[in-house]
Short mmCIF file of C-alpha atoms in Angstrom, two decimals:
data_model
loop_
_atom_site.label_atom_id
_atom_site.label_comp_id
_atom_site.label_asym_id
_atom_site.label_seq_id
_atom_site.Cartn_x
_atom_site.Cartn_y
_atom_site.Cartn_z
CA MET Z 392 -15.93 2.18 -3.17
CA ILE Z 393 -14.29 5.16 -1.45
CA ARG Z 394 -12.81 6.63 -4.63
CA ALA Z 395 -16.20 6.87 -6.30
CA PHE Z 396 -17.53 9.45 -3.89
CA VAL Z 397 -14.47 11.68 -3.26
CA ALA Z 398 -15.77 14.27 -5.70
CA LEU Z 399 -19.12 14.30 -3.94
CA LEU Z 400 -17.38 14.81 -0.61
CA LEU Z 401 -15.56 17.84 -1.89
CA ILE Z 402 -18.84 19.34 -3.11
CA LEU Z 403 -20.50 18.67 0.22
CA GLY Z 404 -17.52 19.89 2.22
CA HIS Z 405 -18.97 23.32 2.84
CA LEU Z 406 -22.45 22.23 3.93
CA PRO Z 407 -23.22 23.31 7.49
CA VAL Z 408 -23.80 20.89 10.35
CA ALA Z 409 -26.84 22.00 12.32
CA ALA Z 410 -25.83 20.57 15.67
CA ALA Z 411 -22.49 19.85 17.28
CA ALA Z 412 -21.88 16.27 18.37
CA ARG Z 413 -22.78 15.64 21.98
CA ARG Z 414 -21.91 12.61 24.04
CA ARG Z 415 -24.75 10.34 25.02
CA ALA Z 416 -24.43 6.86 26.50
CA VAL Z 417 -27.39 4.52 26.74
CA GLN Z 418 -27.16 1.22 28.61
CA HIS Z 419 -29.14 -1.67 27.17
CA PRO Z 420 -32.00 -2.04 29.67
CA SER Z 421 -32.04 -5.84 29.67
CA GLU Z 422 -28.40 -6.33 30.57
CA ALA Z 423 -26.70 -6.68 33.94
CA ILE Z 424 -24.24 -4.14 35.29
CA PRO Z 425 -21.21 -4.42 32.98
CA PRO Z 426 -17.65 -5.01 34.22
CA ALA Z 427 -15.94 -1.77 35.24
CA ALA Z 428 -12.87 -2.45 33.09
CA ILE Z 429 -14.98 -2.72 29.95
CA VAL Z 430 -17.02 0.37 30.82
CA SER Z 431 -13.90 2.46 31.40
CA ALA Z 432 -12.12 1.31 28.23
CA ALA Z 433 -15.22 1.79 26.07
CA GLN Z 434 -16.02 5.24 27.42
CA GLN Z 435 -12.46 6.46 26.99
CA ALA Z 436 -12.23 5.11 23.44
CA ALA Z 437 -15.61 6.55 22.50
CA ASP Z 438 -14.76 9.92 24.04
CA SER Z 439 -11.57 10.06 21.95
CA ALA Z 440 -13.53 9.23 18.80
CA LEU Z 441 -16.14 11.92 19.50
CA LYS Z 442 -13.40 14.47 20.22
CA ALA Z 443 -11.89 13.55 16.85
CA GLY Z 444 -15.25 14.43 15.32
CA ALA Z 445 -17.02 11.10 14.85
CA PRO Z 446 -20.78 11.65 15.21
CA ALA Z 447 -21.56 8.32 16.90
CA VAL Z 448 -19.88 5.23 18.30
CA GLN Z 449 -21.75 2.04 19.15
CA ILE Z 450 -20.05 -0.70 21.20
CA ALA Z 451 -21.19 -4.12 22.41
CA VAL Z 452 -19.45 -6.99 24.21
CA SER Z 453 -20.69 -10.53 24.74
CA GLU Z 454 -19.18 -13.27 26.87
CA ARG Z 455 -20.30 -16.85 26.24
CA GLY Z 456 -23.35 -15.58 24.41
CA ARG Z 457 -24.47 -13.09 27.07
CA ILE Z 458 -24.24 -9.40 26.28
CA VAL Z 459 -22.39 -7.78 29.16
CA TYR Z 460 -22.05 -4.33 27.63
CA ALA Z 461 -24.04 -2.38 25.04
CA GLU Z 462 -23.65 1.38 24.77
CA ALA Z 463 -24.02 4.15 22.23
CA PHE Z 464 -22.32 7.54 22.26
CA GLY Z 465 -22.90 10.70 20.26
CA MET Z 466 -25.46 11.19 17.51
CA SER Z 467 -26.81 8.96 14.79
CA ASP Z 468 -28.00 12.12 12.99
CA ARG Z 469 -26.19 15.38 13.67
CA GLU Z 470 -28.57 17.60 11.74
CA SER Z 471 -31.58 16.59 13.82
CA ALA Z 472 -29.51 16.10 16.98
CA THR Z 473 -30.77 12.51 17.27
CA ALA Z 474 -28.94 10.73 20.07
CA ALA Z 475 -27.44 7.37 19.19
CA THR Z 476 -28.77 4.37 21.11
CA PRO Z 477 -27.78 0.67 21.15
CA ARG Z 478 -30.59 0.10 18.62
CA SER Z 479 -29.52 2.81 16.18
CA VAL Z 480 -29.13 0.89 12.93
CA LEU Z 481 -25.87 1.62 11.10
CA GLN Z 482 -24.23 0.29 7.94
CA THR Z 483 -21.71 -2.52 8.51
CA GLY Z 484 -19.92 -2.71 5.17
CA SER Z 485 -17.87 -5.86 4.68
CA ILE Z 486 -19.00 -7.63 7.83
CA THR Z 487 -21.77 -8.58 5.39
CA LYS Z 488 -19.31 -11.13 3.99
CA GLN Z 489 -19.71 -13.30 7.11
CA PHE Z 490 -23.43 -13.54 6.38
CA THR Z 491 -22.84 -14.28 2.70
CA ALA Z 492 -20.35 -17.03 3.52
CA ALA Z 493 -22.73 -18.52 6.10
CA ALA Z 494 -25.52 -18.48 3.51
CA ILE Z 495 -23.40 -20.46 1.06
CA LEU Z 496 -22.46 -22.97 3.79
CA ARG Z 497 -26.10 -23.36 4.82
CA LEU Z 498 -27.10 -24.09 1.23
CA ALA Z 499 -24.26 -26.60 1.03
CA GLU Z 500 -25.58 -28.33 4.15
CA ARG Z 501 -28.91 -28.74 2.35
CA GLY Z 502 -27.25 -30.29 -0.68
CA ALA Z 503 -28.25 -27.38 -2.91
CA LEU Z 504 -24.62 -26.72 -3.89
CA THR Z 505 -21.03 -27.63 -3.00
CA LEU Z 506 -18.12 -25.34 -2.28
CA ASP Z 507 -16.28 -26.81 -5.24
CA ASP Z 508 -19.03 -25.98 -7.72
CA ARG Z 509 -17.84 -23.73 -10.50
CA ILE Z 510 -19.48 -20.33 -10.20
CA GLU Z 511 -21.04 -20.53 -13.69
CA LYS Z 512 -23.12 -23.49 -12.52
CA HIS Z 513 -25.17 -21.07 -10.43
CA VAL Z 514 -24.41 -17.83 -12.27
CA PRO Z 515 -24.48 -18.97 -15.90
CA GLU Z 516 -23.95 -15.42 -17.19
CA PHE Z 517 -20.38 -15.60 -15.87
CA ASN Z 518 -17.78 -16.31 -18.56
CA PRO Z 519 -14.95 -18.39 -17.04
CA ARG Z 520 -12.79 -18.04 -20.17
CA GLY Z 521 -11.17 -21.39 -19.53
CA ALA Z 522 -10.54 -20.81 -15.81
CA THR Z 523 -11.96 -23.00 -13.05
CA ILE Z 524 -13.31 -20.59 -10.43
CA THR Z 525 -15.23 -22.25 -7.61
CA LEU Z 526 -17.43 -20.94 -4.83
CA ARG Z 527 -14.58 -21.76 -2.46
CA HIS Z 528 -12.22 -19.53 -4.45
CA LEU Z 529 -14.69 -16.66 -4.26
CA LEU Z 530 -15.33 -17.14 -0.53
CA SER Z 531 -11.60 -17.10 0.24
CA HIS Z 532 -10.69 -14.21 -2.09
CA THR Z 533 -8.45 -16.49 -4.15
CA SER Z 534 -10.49 -16.42 -7.37
CA GLY Z 535 -8.52 -13.87 -9.34
CA VAL Z 536 -11.71 -11.89 -10.04
CA GLY Z 537 -10.79 -8.22 -9.71
CA ALA Z 538 -12.60 -4.98 -8.98
CA ILE Z 539 -15.09 -3.41 -11.35
CA SER Z 540 -15.75 0.29 -11.83
CA THR Z 541 -19.21 1.37 -10.64
CA ASN Z 542 -21.21 4.49 -9.83
CA ASP Z 543 -21.95 4.01 -6.13
CA TYR Z 544 -25.13 6.09 -6.34
CA SER Z 545 -26.78 4.33 -9.29
CA PRO Z 546 -28.42 0.87 -9.26
CA LEU Z 547 -26.19 -1.99 -10.36
CA THR Z 548 -28.16 -4.83 -11.89
CA ARG Z 549 -27.00 -8.41 -12.11
CA GLU Z 550 -26.76 -8.08 -15.89
CA GLN Z 551 -24.67 -4.90 -15.64
CA CYS Z 552 -22.36 -6.41 -13.03
CA LEU Z 553 -21.74 -9.59 -15.03
CA LYS Z 554 -21.10 -7.58 -18.19
CA LEU Z 555 -18.41 -5.60 -16.36
CA VAL Z 556 -16.88 -8.72 -14.81
CA ASN Z 557 -16.77 -10.57 -18.13
CA ALA Z 558 -15.07 -7.62 -19.84
CA GLN Z 559 -11.95 -7.63 -17.68
CA PRO Z 560 -9.07 -10.11 -17.38
CA PHE Z 561 -8.54 -12.20 -14.27
CA GLN Z 562 -5.77 -11.06 -11.93
CA PHE Z 563 -4.14 -14.47 -11.47
CA ALA Z 564 -4.75 -18.20 -11.69
CA PRO Z 565 -7.52 -19.24 -9.26
CA GLY Z 566 -6.14 -20.50 -5.95
CA SER Z 567 -2.62 -19.16 -6.49
CA LYS Z 568 -2.91 -15.84 -4.61
CA PHE Z 569 -5.09 -13.84 -2.22
CA SER Z 570 -6.67 -10.60 -3.42
CA TYR Z 571 -9.61 -9.14 -1.51
CA SER Z 572 -12.54 -8.99 -3.94
CA ASN Z 573 -15.89 -7.33 -3.40
CA THR Z 574 -16.79 -8.43 -6.92
CA GLY Z 575 -16.30 -12.06 -5.93
CA TYR Z 576 -18.81 -11.68 -3.11
CA ARG Z 577 -21.29 -10.04 -5.47
CA LEU Z 578 -21.09 -13.19 -7.57
CA LEU Z 579 -21.72 -15.27 -4.45
CA GLY Z 580 -24.81 -13.19 -3.77
CA TYR Z 581 -26.13 -13.92 -7.25
CA ALA Z 582 -25.45 -17.63 -6.63
CA ILE Z 583 -27.44 -17.50 -3.39
CA GLU Z 584 -30.35 -15.92 -5.25
CA SER Z 585 -30.23 -18.47 -8.07
CA VAL Z 586 -30.08 -21.49 -5.76
CA SER Z 587 -32.54 -20.33 -3.08
CA GLY Z 588 -35.06 -18.60 -5.31
CA LYS Z 589 -35.02 -15.65 -2.90
CA SER Z 590 -33.44 -12.24 -3.12
CA PHE Z 591 -30.29 -11.87 -1.04
CA ALA Z 592 -32.19 -9.50 1.26
CA ASP Z 593 -35.03 -11.99 1.74
CA PHE Z 594 -32.59 -14.83 2.39
CA VAL Z 595 -30.79 -12.90 5.13
CA HIS Z 596 -34.11 -11.82 6.65
CA SER Z 597 -35.82 -15.22 6.64
CA GLU Z 598 -32.83 -17.48 7.28
CA PHE Z 599 -30.83 -15.42 9.76
CA ALA Z 600 -32.43 -12.25 11.12
CA LEU Z 601 -35.87 -13.62 12.08
CA PRO Z 602 -34.93 -17.06 13.48
CA LEU Z 603 -31.86 -15.75 15.33
CA GLY Z 604 -33.63 -12.77 16.84
CA LEU Z 605 -31.42 -10.23 15.07
CA LEU Z 606 -34.20 -7.66 15.04
CA ASP Z 607 -32.10 -4.79 13.71
CA THR Z 608 -30.16 -6.67 11.03
CA GLY Z 609 -30.78 -6.93 7.30
CA VAL Z 610 -29.95 -5.43 3.95
CA CYS Z 611 -30.12 -1.67 4.42
CA GLY Z 612 -33.44 -0.23 3.29
CA THR Z 613 -35.36 -3.53 3.29
CA ALA Z 614 -37.88 -5.15 5.66
CA ASN Z 615 -37.77 -3.22 8.93
CA VAL Z 616 -34.18 -2.01 8.44
CA PRO Z 617 -33.60 1.64 7.49
CA LEU Z 618 -30.99 3.02 5.11
CA PRO Z 619 -29.03 5.52 7.22
CA ASP Z 620 -26.68 8.23 6.01
CA GLY Z 621 -23.21 8.55 7.48
CA TYR Z 622 -20.52 11.22 7.74
CA ALA Z 623 -16.98 11.86 6.54
CA ALA Z 624 -14.07 14.13 7.31
CA VAL Z 625 -13.06 15.93 4.12
CA GLN Z 626 -10.23 18.47 4.14
CA GLY Z 627 -10.85 19.13 7.83
CA ASN Z 628 -14.62 19.51 7.49
CA TRP Z 629 -17.27 17.00 8.59
CA VAL Z 630 -19.96 16.39 5.98
CA ARG Z 631 -23.01 14.19 5.67
CA ILE Z 632 -22.65 11.33 3.17
CA PRO Z 633 -25.83 10.17 1.42
CA ALA Z 634 -26.15 6.40 1.50
CA ILE Z 635 -24.93 4.72 -1.66
CA HIS Z 636 -27.27 2.42 -3.62
CA MET Z 637 -27.24 -0.96 -1.86
CA SER Z 638 -27.27 -2.89 -5.14
CA VAL Z 639 -23.64 -1.81 -5.52
CA PRO Z 640 -22.10 -3.39 -2.38
CA PHE Z 641 -24.81 -6.09 -2.46
CA ALA Z 642 -23.62 -9.35 -0.87
CA ALA Z 643 -20.18 -7.83 -0.28
CA GLY Z 644 -21.31 -5.01 2.00
CA ALA Z 645 -25.03 -4.08 2.02
CA LEU Z 646 -26.02 -5.10 5.55
CA CYS Z 647 -27.12 -2.78 8.32
CA SER Z 648 -27.07 -3.86 11.95
CA THR Z 649 -26.23 -2.86 15.51
CA ALA Z 650 -23.24 -3.75 17.66
CA SER Z 651 -25.52 -5.81 19.90
CA ASP Z 652 -26.87 -7.87 17.00
CA LEU Z 653 -23.36 -8.41 15.66
CA VAL Z 654 -21.96 -9.86 18.89
CA ARG Z 655 -25.00 -12.14 19.09
CA TRP Z 656 -24.36 -13.21 15.50
CA SER Z 657 -20.66 -13.85 16.15
CA HIS Z 658 -21.40 -16.13 19.13
CA LEU Z 659 -24.18 -18.01 17.35
CA LEU Z 660 -22.07 -18.49 14.24
CA ALA Z 661 -19.24 -20.02 16.28
CA THR Z 662 -21.42 -22.25 18.46
CA GLY Z 663 -23.69 -24.00 15.96
CA GLY Z 664 -26.59 -21.58 15.90
CA VAL Z 665 -26.11 -20.56 12.28
CA VAL Z 666 -24.30 -23.40 10.51
CA LEU Z 667 -23.21 -26.85 11.60
CA PRO Z 668 -19.87 -27.20 13.42
CA ASP Z 669 -18.25 -28.84 10.38
CA SER Z 670 -19.32 -25.90 8.24
CA TYR Z 671 -17.96 -23.38 10.73
CA ALA Z 672 -14.69 -25.32 10.83
CA LYS Z 673 -14.42 -24.72 7.07
CA MET Z 674 -15.08 -21.00 7.60
CA ILE Z 675 -12.20 -20.66 10.06
CA THR Z 676 -9.69 -22.79 8.16
CA PRO Z 677 -7.24 -20.51 6.36
CA SER Z 678 -6.66 -20.96 2.66
CA PRO Z 679 -3.22 -22.22 1.56
CA VAL Z 680 -2.22 -18.70 0.47
CA ALA Z 681 -3.60 -16.37 3.17
CA SER Z 682 -4.78 -16.06 6.78
CA TYR Z 683 -8.35 -15.82 5.58
CA GLY Z 684 -10.93 -18.56 5.69
CA LEU Z 685 -14.41 -18.30 4.19
CA GLY Z 686 -15.68 -14.82 5.03
CA GLN Z 687 -13.35 -14.56 8.03
CA PHE Z 688 -9.95 -13.05 8.78
CA LEU Z 689 -7.94 -15.37 11.02
CA GLN Z 690 -4.84 -13.45 12.15
CA ASN Z 691 -4.13 -13.19 15.88
CA GLN Z 692 -5.27 -10.04 17.65
CA LEU Z 693 -3.93 -9.01 21.06
CA GLY Z 694 -1.77 -12.12 21.01
CA ARG Z 695 -4.79 -14.44 20.85
CA ARG Z 696 -6.39 -16.52 18.14
CA THR Z 697 -9.09 -14.34 16.63
CA VAL Z 698 -11.84 -14.68 14.05
CA TRP Z 699 -12.67 -11.21 12.81
CA HIS Z 700 -13.76 -8.89 10.06
CA THR Z 701 -13.86 -5.16 9.51
CA GLY Z 702 -16.03 -3.10 7.23
CA GLY Z 703 -15.81 0.23 5.47
CA ILE Z 704 -18.42 1.85 3.28
CA PRO Z 705 -18.95 5.56 2.50
CA GLY Z 706 -19.93 7.17 5.79
CA PHE Z 707 -19.49 4.10 8.03
CA GLN Z 708 -16.90 1.71 9.45
CA SER Z 709 -17.15 -1.39 11.59
CA SER Z 710 -15.19 -4.07 13.42
CA LEU Z 711 -16.28 -7.46 14.77
CA LEU Z 712 -13.84 -9.55 16.83
CA TYR Z 713 -14.42 -13.07 18.15
CA PHE Z 714 -12.02 -14.84 20.51
CA PRO Z 715 -12.86 -18.57 20.41
CA GLU Z 716 -10.84 -19.56 23.47
CA THR Z 717 -13.03 -17.43 25.73
CA ASP Z 718 -16.16 -17.11 23.55
CA LEU Z 719 -15.75 -13.34 23.70
CA SER Z 720 -17.13 -11.07 21.00
CA VAL Z 721 -16.67 -7.31 20.57
CA ALA Z 722 -18.41 -5.17 17.94
CA VAL Z 723 -17.93 -1.48 17.16
CA LEU Z 724 -19.82 0.64 14.63
CA VAL Z 725 -18.92 4.24 13.77
CA ASN Z 726 -20.93 6.42 11.39
CA ALA Z 727 -17.87 8.10 9.91
CA LEU Z 728 -15.61 7.24 6.96
CA PRO Z 729 -13.21 8.73 5.99
CA ALA Z 730 -12.38 9.59 9.60
CA PRO Z 731 -9.35 10.51 11.72
CA THR Z 732 -7.30 7.80 13.43
CA GLY Z 733 -8.93 8.56 16.77
CA ALA Z 734 -12.26 7.44 15.31
CA ASP Z 735 -11.07 4.09 13.95
CA ALA Z 736 -13.62 1.33 14.69
CA HIS Z 737 -11.08 -1.49 14.70
CA LEU Z 738 -8.75 0.29 17.13
CA ILE Z 739 -11.69 0.96 19.43
CA ALA Z 740 -12.67 -2.71 19.25
CA LEU Z 741 -9.13 -3.79 20.14
CA THR Z 742 -9.05 -1.40 23.09
CA VAL Z 743 -12.33 -2.74 24.48
CA ALA Z 744 -11.35 -6.34 23.79
CA GLY Z 745 -8.08 -5.84 25.63
CA ALA Z 746 -9.96 -4.67 28.69
CA ALA Z 747 -12.44 -7.56 28.46
CA LEU Z 748 -9.68 -10.15 28.14
CA THR Z 749 -7.65 -8.87 31.09
CA LYS Z 750 -10.40 -7.84 33.52
CA PRO Z 751 -10.42 -9.57 36.93
#
């Protein structure tokens, strides 16, 4: 999705920023005093990101389901000089895929579908052209369904999306290779809507956000969740990036949340609060062709087994790490993309996780 707005960035590159970024840290009032090692690592990483120009950094850490650290630095809105807080809602990008995968697994638990259903069973507009593409293939990015060309700032209807998908050849035989596919997760979103009778936004809100207490999580611009703008570094200048139309990323990347909600989600997902243990086991079992399960990356991080995902969407980036051996979760959200290396959400998350894993 980044290529689609480069031209817009260049146009916006000379717009003034009304207020310089200032550092502001806000401790979540309901949490205990956080470990010093985590505080130090988070503050140093956030300071580096702000010095690199990132407007805001949001960081949260949970241990065995208890949030031990939740801070926000900088500004969620530079023009109005609005200080970021732990409840500043930001776009998460592809971390959305964890929610989409969990939605499919929950529907499977109810007997409404199976992972080995062909996608056209639930999205009949899809033309398989002789291929057998299952929900499992789409969840694991092994379907062979490639990218489609879209205008990020115009609505993308189901009909339009399927027309584009059906007009292009598949990349490879389903199950034979791994190729990360946002289009595949859009198709999964349409399947969720067909099977549940709810919009994807309503499903996330009613099935996950409300019952799990994720008060600041949902499809951006729906229910009580705002649609925030982000920022980008373009040819050395920082510019505001208008939010793209959320029908474009859809079930592949349309969720907004906070770092605190994301670490809660990560713990609940792993410990039976979202899907049954057998379903979660499927999510964290790698496919035969890649270290990716169902909506989850599974490569080691910091020398430890890790379940994780990152996200990138115009103006925002995110990282969510979960370490099953210690039930540790770290989430980082940054309202800047493209951004310099010093403002990389995943590197910040690794820095904080390293401190959390080695603290006394």
